[in-house]
Tab-separated table of C-alpha atoms in Angstrom:
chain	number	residue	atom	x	y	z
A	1	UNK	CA	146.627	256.920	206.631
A	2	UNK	CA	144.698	254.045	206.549
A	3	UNK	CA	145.533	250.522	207.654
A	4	UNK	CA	146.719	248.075	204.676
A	5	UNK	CA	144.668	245.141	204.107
A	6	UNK	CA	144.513	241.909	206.726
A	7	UNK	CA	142.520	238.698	207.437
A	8	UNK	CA	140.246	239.250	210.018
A	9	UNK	CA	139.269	236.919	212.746
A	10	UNK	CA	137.078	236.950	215.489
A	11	UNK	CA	137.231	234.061	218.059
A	12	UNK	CA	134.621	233.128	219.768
A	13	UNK	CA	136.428	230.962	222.979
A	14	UNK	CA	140.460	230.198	223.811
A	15	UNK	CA	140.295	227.132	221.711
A	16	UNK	CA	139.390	228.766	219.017
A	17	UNK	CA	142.402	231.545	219.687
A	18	UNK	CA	144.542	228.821	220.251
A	19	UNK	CA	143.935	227.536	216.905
A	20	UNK	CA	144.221	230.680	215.200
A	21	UNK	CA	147.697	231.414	216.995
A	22	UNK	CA	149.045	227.650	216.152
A	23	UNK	CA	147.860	228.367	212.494
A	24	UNK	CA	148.635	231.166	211.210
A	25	UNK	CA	151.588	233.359	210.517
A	26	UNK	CA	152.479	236.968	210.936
A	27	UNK	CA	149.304	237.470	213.025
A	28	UNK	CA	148.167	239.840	215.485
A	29	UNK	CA	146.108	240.479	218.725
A	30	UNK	CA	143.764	243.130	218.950
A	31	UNK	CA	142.564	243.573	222.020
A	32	UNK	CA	141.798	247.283	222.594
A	33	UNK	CA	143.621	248.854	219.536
A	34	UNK	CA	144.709	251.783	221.091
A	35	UNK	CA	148.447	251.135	220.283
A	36	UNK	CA	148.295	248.410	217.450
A	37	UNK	CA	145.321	250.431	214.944
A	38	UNK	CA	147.666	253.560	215.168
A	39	UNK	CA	150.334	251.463	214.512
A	40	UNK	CA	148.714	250.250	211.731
A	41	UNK	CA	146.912	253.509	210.333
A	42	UNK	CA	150.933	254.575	210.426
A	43	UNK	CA	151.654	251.368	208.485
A	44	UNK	CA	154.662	250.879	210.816
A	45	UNK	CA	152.716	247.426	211.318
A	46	UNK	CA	151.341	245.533	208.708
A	47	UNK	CA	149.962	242.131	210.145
A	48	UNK	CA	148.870	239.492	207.731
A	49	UNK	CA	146.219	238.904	210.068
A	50	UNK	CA	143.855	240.067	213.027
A	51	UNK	CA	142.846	238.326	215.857
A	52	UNK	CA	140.371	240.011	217.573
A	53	UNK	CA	139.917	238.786	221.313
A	54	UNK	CA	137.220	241.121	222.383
A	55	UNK	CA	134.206	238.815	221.952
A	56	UNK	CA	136.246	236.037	223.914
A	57	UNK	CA	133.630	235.925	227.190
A	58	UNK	CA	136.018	235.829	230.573
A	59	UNK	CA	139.130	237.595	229.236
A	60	UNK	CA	138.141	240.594	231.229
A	61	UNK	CA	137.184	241.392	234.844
A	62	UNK	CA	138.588	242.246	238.857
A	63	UNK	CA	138.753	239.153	241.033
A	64	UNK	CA	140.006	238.749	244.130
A	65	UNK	CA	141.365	235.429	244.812
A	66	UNK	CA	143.636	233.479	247.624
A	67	UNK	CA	146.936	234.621	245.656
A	68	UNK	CA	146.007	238.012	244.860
A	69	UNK	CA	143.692	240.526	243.089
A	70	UNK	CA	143.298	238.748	239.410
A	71	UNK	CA	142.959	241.265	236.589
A	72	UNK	CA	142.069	240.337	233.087
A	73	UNK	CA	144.010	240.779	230.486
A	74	UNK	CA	140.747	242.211	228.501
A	75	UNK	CA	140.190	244.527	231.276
A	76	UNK	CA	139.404	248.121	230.407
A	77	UNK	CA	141.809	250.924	232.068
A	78	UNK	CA	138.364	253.012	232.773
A	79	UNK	CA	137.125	249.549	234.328
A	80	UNK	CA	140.160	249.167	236.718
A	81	UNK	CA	140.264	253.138	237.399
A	82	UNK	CA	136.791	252.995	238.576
A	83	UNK	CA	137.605	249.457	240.474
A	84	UNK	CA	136.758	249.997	244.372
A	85	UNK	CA	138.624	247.026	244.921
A	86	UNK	CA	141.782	248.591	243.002
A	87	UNK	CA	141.529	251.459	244.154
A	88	UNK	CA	141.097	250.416	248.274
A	89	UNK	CA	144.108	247.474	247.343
A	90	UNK	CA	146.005	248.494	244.880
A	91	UNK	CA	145.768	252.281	245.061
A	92	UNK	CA	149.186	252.702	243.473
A	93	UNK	CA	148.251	251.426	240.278
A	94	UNK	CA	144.795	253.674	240.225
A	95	UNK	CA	147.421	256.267	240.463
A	96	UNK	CA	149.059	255.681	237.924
A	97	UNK	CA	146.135	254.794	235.114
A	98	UNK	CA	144.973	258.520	236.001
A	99	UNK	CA	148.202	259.885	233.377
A	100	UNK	CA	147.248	256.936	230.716
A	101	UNK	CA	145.932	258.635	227.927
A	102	UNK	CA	142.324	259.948	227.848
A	103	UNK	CA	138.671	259.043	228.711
A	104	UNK	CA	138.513	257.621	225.050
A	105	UNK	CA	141.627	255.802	225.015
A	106	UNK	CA	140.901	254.251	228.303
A	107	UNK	CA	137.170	253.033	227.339
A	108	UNK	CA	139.007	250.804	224.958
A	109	UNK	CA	142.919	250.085	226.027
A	110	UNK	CA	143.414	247.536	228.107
A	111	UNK	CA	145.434	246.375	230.836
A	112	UNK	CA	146.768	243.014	228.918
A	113	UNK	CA	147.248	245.343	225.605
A	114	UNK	CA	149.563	247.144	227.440
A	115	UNK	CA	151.529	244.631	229.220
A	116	UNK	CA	152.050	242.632	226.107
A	117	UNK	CA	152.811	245.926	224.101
A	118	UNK	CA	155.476	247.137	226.486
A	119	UNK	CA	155.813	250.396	225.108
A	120	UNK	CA	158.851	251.613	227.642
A	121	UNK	CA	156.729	254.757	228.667
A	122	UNK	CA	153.467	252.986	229.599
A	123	UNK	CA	152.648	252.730	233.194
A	124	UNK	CA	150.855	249.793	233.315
A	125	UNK	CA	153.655	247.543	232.854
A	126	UNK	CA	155.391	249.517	234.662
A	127	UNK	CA	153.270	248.955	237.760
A	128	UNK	CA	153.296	245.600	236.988
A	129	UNK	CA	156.906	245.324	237.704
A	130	UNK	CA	157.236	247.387	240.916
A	131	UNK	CA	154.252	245.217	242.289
A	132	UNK	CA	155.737	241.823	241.562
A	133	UNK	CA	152.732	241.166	239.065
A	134	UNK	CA	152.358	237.203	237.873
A	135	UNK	CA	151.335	236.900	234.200
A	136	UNK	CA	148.853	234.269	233.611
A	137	UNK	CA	150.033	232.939	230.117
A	138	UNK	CA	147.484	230.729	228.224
A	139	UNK	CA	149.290	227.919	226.104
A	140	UNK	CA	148.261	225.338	223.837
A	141	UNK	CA	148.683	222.866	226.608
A	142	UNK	CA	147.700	224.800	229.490
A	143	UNK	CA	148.993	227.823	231.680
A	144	UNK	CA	152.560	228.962	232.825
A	145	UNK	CA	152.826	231.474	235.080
A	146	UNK	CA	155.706	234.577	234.436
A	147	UNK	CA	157.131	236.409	237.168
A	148	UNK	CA	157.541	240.132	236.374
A	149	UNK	CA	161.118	239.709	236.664
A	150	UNK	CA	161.370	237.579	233.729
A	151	UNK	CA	158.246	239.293	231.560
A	152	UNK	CA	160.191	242.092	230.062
A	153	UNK	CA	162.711	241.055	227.607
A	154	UNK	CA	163.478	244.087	225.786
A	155	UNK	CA	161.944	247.296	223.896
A	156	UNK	CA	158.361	246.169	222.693
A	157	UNK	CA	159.280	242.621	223.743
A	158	UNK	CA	157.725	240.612	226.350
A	159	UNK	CA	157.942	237.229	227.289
A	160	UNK	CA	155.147	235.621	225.830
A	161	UNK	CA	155.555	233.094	222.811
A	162	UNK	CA	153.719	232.883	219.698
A	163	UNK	CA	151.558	230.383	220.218
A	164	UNK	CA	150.584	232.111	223.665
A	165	UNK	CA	148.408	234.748	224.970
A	166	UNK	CA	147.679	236.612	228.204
A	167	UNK	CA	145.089	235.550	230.206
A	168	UNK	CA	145.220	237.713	233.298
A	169	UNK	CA	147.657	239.721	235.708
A	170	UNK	CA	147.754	238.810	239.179
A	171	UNK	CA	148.746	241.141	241.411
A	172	UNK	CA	149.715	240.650	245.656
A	173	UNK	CA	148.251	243.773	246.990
A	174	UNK	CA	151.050	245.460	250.271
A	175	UNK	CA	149.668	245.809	253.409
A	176	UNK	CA	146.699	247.944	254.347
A	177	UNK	CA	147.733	251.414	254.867
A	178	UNK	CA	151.023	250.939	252.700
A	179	UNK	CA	152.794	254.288	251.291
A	180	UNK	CA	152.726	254.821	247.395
A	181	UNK	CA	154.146	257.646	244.957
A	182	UNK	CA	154.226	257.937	241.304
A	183	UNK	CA	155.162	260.976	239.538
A	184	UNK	CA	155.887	261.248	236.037
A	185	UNK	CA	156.944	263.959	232.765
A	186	UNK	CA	155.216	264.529	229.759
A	187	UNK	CA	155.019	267.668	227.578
A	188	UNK	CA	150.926	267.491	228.135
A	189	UNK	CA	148.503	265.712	230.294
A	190	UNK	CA	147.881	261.888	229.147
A	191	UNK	CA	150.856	262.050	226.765
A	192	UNK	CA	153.363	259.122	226.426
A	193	UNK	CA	155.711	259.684	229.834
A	194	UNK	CA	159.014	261.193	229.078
A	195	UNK	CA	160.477	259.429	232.304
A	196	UNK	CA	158.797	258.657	235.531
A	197	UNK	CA	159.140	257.093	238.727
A	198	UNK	CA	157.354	255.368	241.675
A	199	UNK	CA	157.657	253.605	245.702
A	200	UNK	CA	155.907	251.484	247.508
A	201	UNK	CA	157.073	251.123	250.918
A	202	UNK	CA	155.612	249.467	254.401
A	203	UNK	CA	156.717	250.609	257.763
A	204	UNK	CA	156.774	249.409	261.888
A	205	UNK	CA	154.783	251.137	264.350
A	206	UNK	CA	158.073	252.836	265.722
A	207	UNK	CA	157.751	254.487	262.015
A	208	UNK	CA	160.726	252.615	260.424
A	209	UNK	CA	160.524	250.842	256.893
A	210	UNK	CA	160.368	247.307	256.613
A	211	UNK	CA	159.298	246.745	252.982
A	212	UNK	CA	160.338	248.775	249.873
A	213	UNK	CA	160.133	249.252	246.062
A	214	UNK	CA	161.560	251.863	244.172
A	215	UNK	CA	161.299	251.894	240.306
A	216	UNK	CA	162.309	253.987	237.216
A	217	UNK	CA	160.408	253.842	233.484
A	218	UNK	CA	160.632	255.685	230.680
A	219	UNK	CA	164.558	255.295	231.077
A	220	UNK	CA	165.481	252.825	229.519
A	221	UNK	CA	163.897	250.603	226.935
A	222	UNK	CA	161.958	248.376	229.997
A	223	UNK	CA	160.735	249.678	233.821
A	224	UNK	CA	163.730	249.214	235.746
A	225	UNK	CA	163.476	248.346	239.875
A	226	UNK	CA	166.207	250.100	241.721
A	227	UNK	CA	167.185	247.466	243.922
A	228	UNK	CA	170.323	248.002	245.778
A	229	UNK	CA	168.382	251.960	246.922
A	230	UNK	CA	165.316	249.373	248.065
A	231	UNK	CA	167.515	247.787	250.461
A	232	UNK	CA	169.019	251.062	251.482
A	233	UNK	CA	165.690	252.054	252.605
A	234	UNK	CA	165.125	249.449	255.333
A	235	UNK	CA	165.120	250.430	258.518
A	236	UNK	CA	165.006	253.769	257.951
A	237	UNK	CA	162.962	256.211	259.750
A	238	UNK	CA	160.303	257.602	258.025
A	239	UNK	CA	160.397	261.459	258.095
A	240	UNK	CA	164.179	261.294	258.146
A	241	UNK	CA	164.482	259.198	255.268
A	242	UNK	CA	168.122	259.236	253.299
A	243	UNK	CA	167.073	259.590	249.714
A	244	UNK	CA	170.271	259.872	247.842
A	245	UNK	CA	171.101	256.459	247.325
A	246	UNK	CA	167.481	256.746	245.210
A	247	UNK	CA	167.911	259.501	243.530
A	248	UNK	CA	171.565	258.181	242.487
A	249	UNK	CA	170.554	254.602	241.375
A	250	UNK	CA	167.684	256.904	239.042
A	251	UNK	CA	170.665	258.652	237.743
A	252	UNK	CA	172.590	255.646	237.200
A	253	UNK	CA	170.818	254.386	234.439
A	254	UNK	CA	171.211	253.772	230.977
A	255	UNK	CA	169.051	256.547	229.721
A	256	UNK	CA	167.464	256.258	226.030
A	257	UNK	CA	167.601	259.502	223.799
A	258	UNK	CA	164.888	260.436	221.575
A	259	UNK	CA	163.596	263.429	219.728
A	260	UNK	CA	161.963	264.614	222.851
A	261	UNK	CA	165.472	264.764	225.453
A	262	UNK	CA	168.757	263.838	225.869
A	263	UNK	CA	169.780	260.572	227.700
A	264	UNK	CA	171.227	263.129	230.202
A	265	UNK	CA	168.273	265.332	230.841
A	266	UNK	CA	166.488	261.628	231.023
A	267	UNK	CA	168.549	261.017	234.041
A	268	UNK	CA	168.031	264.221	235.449
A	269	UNK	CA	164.533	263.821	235.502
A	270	UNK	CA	164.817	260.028	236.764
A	271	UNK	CA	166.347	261.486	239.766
A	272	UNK	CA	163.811	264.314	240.324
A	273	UNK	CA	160.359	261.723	239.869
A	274	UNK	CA	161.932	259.405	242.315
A	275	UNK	CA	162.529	261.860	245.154
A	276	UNK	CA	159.159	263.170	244.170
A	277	UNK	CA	157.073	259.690	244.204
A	278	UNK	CA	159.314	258.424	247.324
A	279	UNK	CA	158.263	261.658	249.097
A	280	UNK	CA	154.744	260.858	248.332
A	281	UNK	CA	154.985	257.264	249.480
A	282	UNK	CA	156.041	258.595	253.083
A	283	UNK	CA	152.838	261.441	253.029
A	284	UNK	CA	150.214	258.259	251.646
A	285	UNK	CA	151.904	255.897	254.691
A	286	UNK	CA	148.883	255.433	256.998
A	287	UNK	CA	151.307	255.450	260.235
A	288	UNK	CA	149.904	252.855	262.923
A	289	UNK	CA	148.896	253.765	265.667
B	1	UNK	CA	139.613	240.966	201.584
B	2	UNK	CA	136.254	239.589	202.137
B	3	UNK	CA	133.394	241.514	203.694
B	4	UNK	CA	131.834	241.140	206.626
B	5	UNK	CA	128.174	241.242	207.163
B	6	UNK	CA	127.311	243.043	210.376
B	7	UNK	CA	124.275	244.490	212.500
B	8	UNK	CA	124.512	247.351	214.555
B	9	UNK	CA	122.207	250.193	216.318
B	10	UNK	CA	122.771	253.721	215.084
B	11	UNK	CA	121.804	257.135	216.738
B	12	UNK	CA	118.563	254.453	217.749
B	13	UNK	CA	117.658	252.693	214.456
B	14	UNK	CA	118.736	249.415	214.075
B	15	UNK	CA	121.179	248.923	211.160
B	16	UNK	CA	122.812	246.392	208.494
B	17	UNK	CA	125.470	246.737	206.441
B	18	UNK	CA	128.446	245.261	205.039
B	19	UNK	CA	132.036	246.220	205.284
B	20	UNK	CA	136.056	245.528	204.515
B	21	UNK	CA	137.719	244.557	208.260
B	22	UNK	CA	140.099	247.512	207.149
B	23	UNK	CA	138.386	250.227	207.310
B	24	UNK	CA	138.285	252.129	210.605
B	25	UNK	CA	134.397	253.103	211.917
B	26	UNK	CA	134.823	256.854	211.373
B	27	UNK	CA	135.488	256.047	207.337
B	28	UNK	CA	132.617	253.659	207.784
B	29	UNK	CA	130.382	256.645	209.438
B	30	UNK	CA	131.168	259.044	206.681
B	31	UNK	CA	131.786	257.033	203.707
B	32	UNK	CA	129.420	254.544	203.997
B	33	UNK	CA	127.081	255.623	205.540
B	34	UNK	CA	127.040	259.383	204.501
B	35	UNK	CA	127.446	260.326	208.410
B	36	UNK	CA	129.836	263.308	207.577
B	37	UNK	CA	129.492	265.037	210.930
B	38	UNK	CA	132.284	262.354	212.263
B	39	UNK	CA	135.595	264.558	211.010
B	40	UNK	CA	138.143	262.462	210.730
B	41	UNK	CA	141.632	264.535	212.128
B	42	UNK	CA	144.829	262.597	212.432
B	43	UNK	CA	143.814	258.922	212.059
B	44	UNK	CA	146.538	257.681	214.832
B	45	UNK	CA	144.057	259.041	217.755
B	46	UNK	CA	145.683	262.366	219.022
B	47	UNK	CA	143.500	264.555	217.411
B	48	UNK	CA	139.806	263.238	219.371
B	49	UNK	CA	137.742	264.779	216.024
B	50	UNK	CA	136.181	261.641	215.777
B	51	UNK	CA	135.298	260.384	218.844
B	52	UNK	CA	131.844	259.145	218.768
B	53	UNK	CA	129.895	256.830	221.586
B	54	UNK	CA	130.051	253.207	221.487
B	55	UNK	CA	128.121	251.699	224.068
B	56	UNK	CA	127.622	254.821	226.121
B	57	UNK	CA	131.560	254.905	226.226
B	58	UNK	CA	133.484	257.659	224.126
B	59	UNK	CA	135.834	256.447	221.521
B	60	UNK	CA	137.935	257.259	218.900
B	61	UNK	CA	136.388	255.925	216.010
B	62	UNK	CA	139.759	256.117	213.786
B	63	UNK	CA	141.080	253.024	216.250
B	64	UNK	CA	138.030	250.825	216.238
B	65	UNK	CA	137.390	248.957	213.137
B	66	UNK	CA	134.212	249.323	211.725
B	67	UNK	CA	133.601	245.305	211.847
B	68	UNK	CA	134.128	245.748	215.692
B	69	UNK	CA	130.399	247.521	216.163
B	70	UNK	CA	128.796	244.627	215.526
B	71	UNK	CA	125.931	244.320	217.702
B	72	UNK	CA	126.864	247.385	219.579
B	73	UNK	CA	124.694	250.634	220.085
B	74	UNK	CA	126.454	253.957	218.128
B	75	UNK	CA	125.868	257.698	218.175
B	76	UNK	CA	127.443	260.092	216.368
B	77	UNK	CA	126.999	263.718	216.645
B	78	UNK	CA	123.789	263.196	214.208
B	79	UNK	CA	122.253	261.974	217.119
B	80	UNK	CA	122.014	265.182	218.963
B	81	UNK	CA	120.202	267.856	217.487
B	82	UNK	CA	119.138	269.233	214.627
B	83	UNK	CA	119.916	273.386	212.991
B	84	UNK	CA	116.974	274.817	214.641
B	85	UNK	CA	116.801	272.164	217.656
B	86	UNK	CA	120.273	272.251	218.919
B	87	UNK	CA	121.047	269.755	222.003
B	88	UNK	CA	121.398	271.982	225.019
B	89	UNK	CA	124.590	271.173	224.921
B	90	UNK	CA	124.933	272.317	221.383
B	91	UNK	CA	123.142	275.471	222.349
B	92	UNK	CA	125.581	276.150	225.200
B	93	UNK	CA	128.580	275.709	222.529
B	94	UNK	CA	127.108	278.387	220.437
B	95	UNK	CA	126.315	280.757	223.013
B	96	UNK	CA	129.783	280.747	224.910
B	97	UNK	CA	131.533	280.557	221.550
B	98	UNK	CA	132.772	277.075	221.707
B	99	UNK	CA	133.684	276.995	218.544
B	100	UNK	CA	135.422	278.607	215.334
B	101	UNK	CA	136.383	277.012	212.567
B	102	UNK	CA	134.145	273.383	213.571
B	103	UNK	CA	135.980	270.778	212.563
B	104	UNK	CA	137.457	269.157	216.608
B	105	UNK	CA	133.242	270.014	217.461
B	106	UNK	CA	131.753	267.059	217.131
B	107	UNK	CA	134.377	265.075	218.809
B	108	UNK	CA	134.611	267.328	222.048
B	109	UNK	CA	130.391	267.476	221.930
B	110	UNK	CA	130.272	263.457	221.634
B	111	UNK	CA	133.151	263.842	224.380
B	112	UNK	CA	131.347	265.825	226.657
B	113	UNK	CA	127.845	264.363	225.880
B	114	UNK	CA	129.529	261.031	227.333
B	115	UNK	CA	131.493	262.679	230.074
B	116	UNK	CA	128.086	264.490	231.215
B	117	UNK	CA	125.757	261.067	231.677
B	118	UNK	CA	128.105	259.943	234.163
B	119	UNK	CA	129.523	263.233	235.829
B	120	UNK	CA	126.593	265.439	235.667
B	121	UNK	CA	127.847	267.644	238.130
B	122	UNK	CA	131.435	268.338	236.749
B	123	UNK	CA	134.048	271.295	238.372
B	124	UNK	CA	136.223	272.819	235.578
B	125	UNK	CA	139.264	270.620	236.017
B	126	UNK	CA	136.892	267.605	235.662
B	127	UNK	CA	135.709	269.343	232.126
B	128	UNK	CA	139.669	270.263	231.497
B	129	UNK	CA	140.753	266.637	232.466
B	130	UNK	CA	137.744	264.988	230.009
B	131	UNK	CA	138.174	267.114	226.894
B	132	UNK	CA	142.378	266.981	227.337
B	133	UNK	CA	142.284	263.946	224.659
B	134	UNK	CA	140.660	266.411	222.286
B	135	UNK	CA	142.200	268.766	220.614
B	136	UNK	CA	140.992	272.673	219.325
B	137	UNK	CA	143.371	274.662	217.529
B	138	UNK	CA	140.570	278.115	217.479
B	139	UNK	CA	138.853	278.337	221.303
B	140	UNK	CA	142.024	278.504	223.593
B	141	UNK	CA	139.513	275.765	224.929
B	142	UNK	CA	137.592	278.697	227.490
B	143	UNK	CA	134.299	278.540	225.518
B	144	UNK	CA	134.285	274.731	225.914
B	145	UNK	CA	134.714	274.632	228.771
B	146	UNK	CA	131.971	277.296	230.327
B	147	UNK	CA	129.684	275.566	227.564
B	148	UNK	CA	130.018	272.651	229.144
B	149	UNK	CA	129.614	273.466	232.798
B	150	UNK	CA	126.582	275.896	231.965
B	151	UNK	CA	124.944	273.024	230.513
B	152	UNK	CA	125.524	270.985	233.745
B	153	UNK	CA	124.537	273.899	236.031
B	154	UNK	CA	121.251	274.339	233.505
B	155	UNK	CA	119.862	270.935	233.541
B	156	UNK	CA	120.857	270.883	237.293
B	157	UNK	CA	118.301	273.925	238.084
B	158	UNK	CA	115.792	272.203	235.804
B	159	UNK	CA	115.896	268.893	237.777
């Protein structure tokens, strides 16, 4: 189908957004499109109007700064996946863009689509939450700053207000030579995620962990961190690692059912993707020397 | 809705034209501008029929609007060759039998015409992994794929 009629605007700077998003009503952000103009071809969306933010100059681009590697919210998912900086810092989350979608889809999606999206499938927010991401919110009188903690608020829902947009993602890279999994299910290659999982952990030079995320998504309707099985880990000698209280807290959860699998089979496979990206974590752990 | 004026350059000729903000740039290709090699599959971008190249990038034309190309460099599958002077990568399609019934080929060729300038040396999973947003319901995919890496192993023993 085809989408049903809208205003369109084109901003040129953030003033100008900002005065479009005080003004008008039942609007819309496109940034890449790759969700919304499906959603809108499908006419599950129908936006008075569209606020294109792609001509906005500074809204996209990899920085590294004092506080961590800044990503903007306009950033392409081909631009971080080919991202030396990324990939060398932050080599979890080039793991994970590799099962978003496909070489078309990621020459236009972007990073801040995503995040502000929050499909509960989609790996970039997802990523954002097991690596403690800030969200640099833009608001009519100035910036706040949202922890990933308190970004999610629900299925499709994130934190930011209506008057507010996304500005960038900053993101606190681990320590050089830090472990990271990620495995995940879909019926085909680039598909929406059925469930997945993935760790980050950092260890001693005697080999034990010191530092440790786990996290579930796909489960339920927003990435969950498994918290009490992070604090489980420490300590723990890598190569002899007690997984269970992982693979439990991934069972644990509140899975969503949908036409694809039962909230049961959901959990079953939340179990399985965190012993899987756990394991990898351990075999990516550059042990010191 | 009101129109909106908007310049563009198109398989290399620079272009004007006016257009309603609603309708997506494969409609705008076809209807338009009487581009009908674009197909146009599914229209919520599963399908990659109408991928086409914006800015040397690969998209799917049914998710950009066609108010977004202003200023931008297209190409469509126009752009390629002509009957009689296929692309070599045209001419590879036809002679591995890379395609049936048509209608996903000029999406995978714009595809793989994008996916070749910057990989130009491709193994099959890299050909797998950059047509695996498009979809072919005839092939089984096989011809594709040896089309595509005999085109890269051609121009390779040319160079």
């Amino acid at each position: 189908m085809k989408a049903p009629p809208f205003q369109y605007h084109r901003p040129q700077t953030r003033e100008e957004l900002g005065t479009l998003l005080s003004s008008l009503e039942n609007a819309k952000i496109l940034a890449g499109g790759q969700s919304l103009m499906p959603m809108m071809n499908l006419r599950v969306l129908a936006p008075d109007h569209l606020i294109d933010i792609n001509r906005i100059p500074g809204l996209a681009g990899i920085r590294e700064t004092p506080e961590g590697i800044e990503i903007g919210a306009m950033t392409r998912q081909a631009d971080i996946l080919s991202s030396d900086v990324v990939k060398a810092r932050l080599p979890l989350l080039s793991r994970a863009l590799e099962h978003v979608g496909h070489i078309q889809t990621r020459a236009r999606g972007t990073i801040g689509g995503s995040c502000c999206h929050l499909d509960p499938s989609a790996e970039q927010p997802a990523m954002c939450a097991i690596l403690d991401a800030e969200f640099i919110v833009t608001r009519p009188d100035g910036h706040r700053i949202v922890p990933a903690s308190e970004w999610f608020e629900g299925l499709l829902q994130s934190a930011l207000g209506e008057q507010e947009f996304l500005e960038a993602i900053r993101i606190k890279p681990w320590a050089k030579g830090h472990g990271y999994g990620f495995a995940e299910y879909a019926r085909r290659h680039g598909d929406f995620a059925i469930a997945g999982g993935a760790a980050l952990i950092e260890a001693s030079k005697d080999g034990r962990i010191t530092r440790a995320a786990l996290l579930s998504f796909g489960i339920e309707a927003s990435p969950r961190r498994l918290s009490d099985a992070e604090a489980a880990l420490i300590d723990q000698p890598i190569g002899k690692l007690d997984l269970e209280p992982a693979v439990a807290a991934a069972r644990a959860l509140d899975a969503m059912e949908d036409v694809h699998v039962t909230p049961d089979y959901r959990r079953h496979l939340a179990g399985v993707l965190i012993r899987r990206a756990l394991n990898e974590a351990c075999t990516t752990l550059e042990r010191q020397p | 809705m009101t129109e909106r004026s908007l310049t563009f350059t198109l398989n290399g000729q620079p272009r004007e034209a006016k257009v309603d903000p609603r309708v997506h740039l494969g409609d705008f290709l076809r209807h338009s501008l009487g581009l009908t090699g674009t197909h146009i599959g599914c229209e919520h971008g599963v399908c990659g029929a109408c991928t086409v190249i914006v800015d040397g990038s690969p998209v799917r034309s049914c998710l950009m609007l066609a108010v977004q190309i202003d200023d931008c460099t297209v190409e469509t599958v126009e752009s390629l060759g002509k009957p009689g002077d296929l692309s070599p990568l045209q001419q590879a399609f036809a002679a591995n039998h890379g395609l049936q019934c048509g209608f996903c080929t000029p999406g995978m060729l714009m595809t793989l015409e994008a996916f070749l300038r910057t990989t130009p040396a491709p193994t099959e999973e890299d050909v797998r992994i950059a047509i695996s947003g498009n979809i072919c319901r005839c092939t089984g995919y096989q011809g594709i794929v040896q089309a595509t890496l005999d085109t890269a192993s051609t121009k390779a023993n040319r160079t």
